[in-house]
Short mmCIF file of C-alpha atoms in Angstrom, two decimals:
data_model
loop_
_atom_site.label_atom_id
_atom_site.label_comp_id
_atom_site.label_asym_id
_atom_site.label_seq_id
_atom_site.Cartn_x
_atom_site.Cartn_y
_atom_site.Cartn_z
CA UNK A 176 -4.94 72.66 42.31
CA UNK A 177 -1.89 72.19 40.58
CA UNK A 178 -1.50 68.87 42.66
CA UNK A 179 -4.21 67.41 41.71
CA UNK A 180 -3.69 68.05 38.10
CA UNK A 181 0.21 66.65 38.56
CA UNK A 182 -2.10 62.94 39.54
CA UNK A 183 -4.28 63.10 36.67
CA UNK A 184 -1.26 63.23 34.27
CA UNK A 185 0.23 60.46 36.48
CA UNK A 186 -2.77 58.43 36.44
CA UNK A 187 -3.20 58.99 32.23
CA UNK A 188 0.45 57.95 31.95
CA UNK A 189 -0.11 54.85 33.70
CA UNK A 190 -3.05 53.80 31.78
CA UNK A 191 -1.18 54.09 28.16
CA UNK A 192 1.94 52.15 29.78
CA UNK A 193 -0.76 49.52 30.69
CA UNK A 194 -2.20 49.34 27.33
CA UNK A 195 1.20 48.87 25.67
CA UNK A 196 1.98 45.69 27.87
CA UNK A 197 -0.84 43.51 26.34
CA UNK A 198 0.08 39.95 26.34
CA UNK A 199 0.83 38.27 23.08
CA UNK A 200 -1.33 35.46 22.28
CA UNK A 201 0.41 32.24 20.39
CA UNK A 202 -1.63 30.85 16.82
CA UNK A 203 -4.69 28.69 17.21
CA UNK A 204 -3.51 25.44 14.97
CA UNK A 205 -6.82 23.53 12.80
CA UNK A 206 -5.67 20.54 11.01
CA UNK A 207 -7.85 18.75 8.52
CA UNK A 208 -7.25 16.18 5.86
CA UNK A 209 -9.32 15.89 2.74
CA UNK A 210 -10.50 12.51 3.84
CA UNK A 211 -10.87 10.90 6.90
CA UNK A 212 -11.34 7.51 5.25
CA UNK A 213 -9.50 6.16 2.67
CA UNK A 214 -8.25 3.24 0.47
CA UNK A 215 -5.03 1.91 1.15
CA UNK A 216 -2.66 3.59 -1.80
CA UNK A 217 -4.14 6.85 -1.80
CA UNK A 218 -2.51 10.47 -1.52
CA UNK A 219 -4.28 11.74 1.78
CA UNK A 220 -3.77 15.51 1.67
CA UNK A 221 -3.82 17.65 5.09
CA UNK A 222 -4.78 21.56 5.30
CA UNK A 223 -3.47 24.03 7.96
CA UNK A 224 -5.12 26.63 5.92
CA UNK A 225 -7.67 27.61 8.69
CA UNK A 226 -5.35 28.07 11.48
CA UNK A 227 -4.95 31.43 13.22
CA UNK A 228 -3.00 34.52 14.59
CA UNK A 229 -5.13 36.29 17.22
CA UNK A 230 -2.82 39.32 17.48
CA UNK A 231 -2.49 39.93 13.36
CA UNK A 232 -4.64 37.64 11.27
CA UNK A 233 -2.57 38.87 8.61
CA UNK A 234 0.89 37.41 9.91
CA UNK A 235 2.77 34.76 8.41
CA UNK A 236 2.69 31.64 10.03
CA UNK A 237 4.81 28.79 10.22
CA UNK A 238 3.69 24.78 9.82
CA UNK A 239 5.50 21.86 11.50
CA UNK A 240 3.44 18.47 10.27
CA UNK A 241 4.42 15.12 12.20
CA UNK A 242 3.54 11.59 12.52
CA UNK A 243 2.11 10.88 16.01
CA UNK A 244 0.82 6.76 15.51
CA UNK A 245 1.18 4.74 12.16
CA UNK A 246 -0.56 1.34 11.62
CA UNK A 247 2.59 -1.36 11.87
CA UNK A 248 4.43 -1.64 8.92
CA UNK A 249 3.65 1.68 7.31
CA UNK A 250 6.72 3.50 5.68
CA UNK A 251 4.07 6.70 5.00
CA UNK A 252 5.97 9.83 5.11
CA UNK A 253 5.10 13.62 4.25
CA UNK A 254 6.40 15.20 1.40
CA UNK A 255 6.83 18.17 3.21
CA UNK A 256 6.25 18.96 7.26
CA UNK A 257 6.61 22.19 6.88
CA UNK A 258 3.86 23.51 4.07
CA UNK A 259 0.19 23.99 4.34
CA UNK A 260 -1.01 21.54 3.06
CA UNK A 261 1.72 18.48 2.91
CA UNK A 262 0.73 14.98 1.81
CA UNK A 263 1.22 11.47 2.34
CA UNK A 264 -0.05 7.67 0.27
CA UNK A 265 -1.61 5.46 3.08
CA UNK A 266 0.26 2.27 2.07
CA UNK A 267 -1.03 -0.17 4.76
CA UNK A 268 -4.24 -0.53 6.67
CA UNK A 269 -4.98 1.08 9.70
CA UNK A 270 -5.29 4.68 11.40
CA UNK A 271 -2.57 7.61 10.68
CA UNK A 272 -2.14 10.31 12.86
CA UNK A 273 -0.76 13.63 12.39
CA UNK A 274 -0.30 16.32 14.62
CA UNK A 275 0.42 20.49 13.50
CA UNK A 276 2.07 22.86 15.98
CA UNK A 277 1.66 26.57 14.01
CA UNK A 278 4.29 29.42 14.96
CA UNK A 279 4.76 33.12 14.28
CA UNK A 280 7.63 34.92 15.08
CA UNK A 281 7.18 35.03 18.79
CA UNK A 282 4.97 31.72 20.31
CA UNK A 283 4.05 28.38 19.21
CA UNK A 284 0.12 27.24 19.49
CA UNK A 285 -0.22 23.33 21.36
CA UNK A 286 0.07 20.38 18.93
CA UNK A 287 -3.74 18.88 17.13
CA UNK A 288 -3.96 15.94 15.52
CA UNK A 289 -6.05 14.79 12.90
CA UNK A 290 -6.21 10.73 11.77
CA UNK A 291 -7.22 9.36 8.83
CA UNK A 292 -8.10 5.77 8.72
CA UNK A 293 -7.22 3.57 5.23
CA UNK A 294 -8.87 0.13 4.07
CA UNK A 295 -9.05 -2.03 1.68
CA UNK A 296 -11.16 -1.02 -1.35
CA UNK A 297 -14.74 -0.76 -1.46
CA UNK A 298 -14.63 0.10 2.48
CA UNK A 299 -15.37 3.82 2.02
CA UNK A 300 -18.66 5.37 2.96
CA UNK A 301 -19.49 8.50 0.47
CA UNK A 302 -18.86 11.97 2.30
CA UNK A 303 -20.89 15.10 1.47
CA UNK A 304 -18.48 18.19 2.22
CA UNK A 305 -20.80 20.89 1.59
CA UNK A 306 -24.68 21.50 0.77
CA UNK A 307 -25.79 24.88 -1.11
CA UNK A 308 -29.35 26.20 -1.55
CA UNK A 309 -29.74 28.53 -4.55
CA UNK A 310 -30.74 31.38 -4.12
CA UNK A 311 -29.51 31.21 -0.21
CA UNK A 312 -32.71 34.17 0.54
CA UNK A 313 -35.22 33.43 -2.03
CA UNK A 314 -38.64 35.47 -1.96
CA UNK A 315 -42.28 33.21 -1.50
CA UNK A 316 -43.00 31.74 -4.52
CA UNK A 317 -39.60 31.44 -5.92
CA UNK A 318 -38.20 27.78 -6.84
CA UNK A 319 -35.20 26.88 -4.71
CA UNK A 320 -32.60 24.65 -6.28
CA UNK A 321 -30.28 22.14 -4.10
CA UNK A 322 -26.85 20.75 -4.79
CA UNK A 323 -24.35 18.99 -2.58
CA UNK A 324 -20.27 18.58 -3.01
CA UNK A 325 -20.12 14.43 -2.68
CA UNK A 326 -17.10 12.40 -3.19
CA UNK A 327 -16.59 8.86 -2.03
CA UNK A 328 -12.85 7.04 -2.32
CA UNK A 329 -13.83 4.32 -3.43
CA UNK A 330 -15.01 5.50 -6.75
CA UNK A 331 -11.09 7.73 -7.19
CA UNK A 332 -7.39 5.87 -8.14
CA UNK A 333 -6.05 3.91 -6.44
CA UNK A 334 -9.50 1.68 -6.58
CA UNK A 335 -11.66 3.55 -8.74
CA UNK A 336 -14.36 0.97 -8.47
CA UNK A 337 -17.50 1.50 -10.37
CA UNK A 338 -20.06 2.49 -7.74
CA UNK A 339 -23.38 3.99 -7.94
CA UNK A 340 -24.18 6.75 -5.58
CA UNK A 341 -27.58 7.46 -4.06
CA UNK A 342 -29.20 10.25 -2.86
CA UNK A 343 -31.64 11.20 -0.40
CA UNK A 344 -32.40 14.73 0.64
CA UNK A 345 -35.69 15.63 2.91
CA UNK A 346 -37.21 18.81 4.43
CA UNK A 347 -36.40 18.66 8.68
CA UNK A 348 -38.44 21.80 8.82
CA UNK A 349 -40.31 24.50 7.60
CA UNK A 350 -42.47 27.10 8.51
CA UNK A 351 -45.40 26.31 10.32
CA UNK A 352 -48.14 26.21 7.54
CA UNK A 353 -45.81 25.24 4.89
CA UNK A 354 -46.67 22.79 2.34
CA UNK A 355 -43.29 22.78 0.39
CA UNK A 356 -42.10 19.63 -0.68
CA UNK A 357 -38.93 18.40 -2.80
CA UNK A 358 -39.65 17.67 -6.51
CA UNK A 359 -36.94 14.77 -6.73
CA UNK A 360 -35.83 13.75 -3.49
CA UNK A 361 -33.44 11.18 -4.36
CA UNK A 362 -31.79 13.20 -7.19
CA UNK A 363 -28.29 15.08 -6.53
CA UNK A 364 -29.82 18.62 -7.50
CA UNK A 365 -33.89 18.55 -6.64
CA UNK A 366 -36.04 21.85 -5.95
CA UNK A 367 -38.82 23.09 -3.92
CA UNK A 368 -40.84 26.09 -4.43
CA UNK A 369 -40.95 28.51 -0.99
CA UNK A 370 -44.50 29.20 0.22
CA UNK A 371 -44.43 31.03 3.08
CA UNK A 372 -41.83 33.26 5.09
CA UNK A 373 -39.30 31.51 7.60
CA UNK A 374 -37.06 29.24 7.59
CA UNK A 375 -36.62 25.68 5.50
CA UNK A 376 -34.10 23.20 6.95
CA UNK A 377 -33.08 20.41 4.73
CA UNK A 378 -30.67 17.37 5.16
CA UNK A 379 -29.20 14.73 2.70
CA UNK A 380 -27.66 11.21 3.12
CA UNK A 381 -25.57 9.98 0.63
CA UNK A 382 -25.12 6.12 0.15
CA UNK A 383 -23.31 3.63 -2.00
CA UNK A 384 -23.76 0.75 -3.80
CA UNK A 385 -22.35 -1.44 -1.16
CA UNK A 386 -24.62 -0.04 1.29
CA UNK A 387 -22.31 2.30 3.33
#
């Protein structure tokens, strides 16, 4: 008896010497840039903001920004490499590419990249960065108001052209029976009132004056 008690203390030790010997796993890197297309002359800014530590999502990590491709003749450079969110003016045509390696104390994650493309003013198609419903779980019978985060470089410095933006939201889906419909589809901010229970998928396309 006392043998077999002598390999169950044995076999317990081994088990917490296992646990302790878990691998450490290097940062997931996300790069981003506030705009994928731009006017020559702007300030393109990137974001490293949602990268990732899988063993403490609380630790520190460290940002190295580089230039992987410029379009000929650039002289873009970033203000800073080594900060979340570091910037650079696109001062030729062309595509810019950056890549982000993210480090904590112990491992480095693999390189991304992220490219932003510049042209010449009035090139830029409008971008809608995020779509809201309000209220997000509204009860039947209860008026449903939409809004949308738009921005198009066109219409900010360097060209700051004078472009009208236009709108047009529909309903995808809804719940089979539904007769909702939007109030002002081609408004930035229309409504619909919620008839029945389920769910109500909407979408919006955002055009410029020029077409784009």
């Amino acid at each position: 008896m006392k043998l077999v008690r002598n390999i169950a203390l044995s076999l317990a030790a081994a088990v917490a010497v296992a646990a302790c010997t878990k691998a450490i796993e290097p940062p997931t890197a996300v790069a981003s840039a506030q705009a994928l297309a731009v006017p020559v002359g702007a300030v393109v800014t990137l974001d490293a903001s949602q990268s990732t530590d899988p063993n403490d999502p609380a630790q520190a990590l460290f940002f190295q920004w580089a230039f992987k491709a410029l379009p000929a003749g650039s002289q873009a450079r970033l203000n800073d490499p080594t900060i979340v969110n570091p910037s650079f003016t696109a001062d030729v045509e062309g595509a810019y590419t950056v890549a982000l390696v993210a480090r904590n104390a112990t491992a480095a994650s693999g390189a991304v990249e992220v490219t932003v493309t510049a042209g010449p003013c009035g090139a830029s198609a409008p971008t809608v960065s995020a779509a809201q419903a309000s209220p997000e779980n509204p009860g039947i019978g209860q008026v449903v108001q939409l809004s949308a985060t738009v921005a198009d470089a066109d219409l900010d410095s360097p060209c700051e052209q004078e472009q009208a933006l236009v709108y047009h939201w529909a309903i995808a889906s809804l719940p089979a029976g539904s007769h909702a419909a939007l109030n002002q589809p081609d408004a930035l901010n229309p409504s619909f009132t919620v008839d029945l229970a389920g769910e109500y998928e909407l979408r919006l396309v955002v055009t410029d004056s020029t077409g784009r």
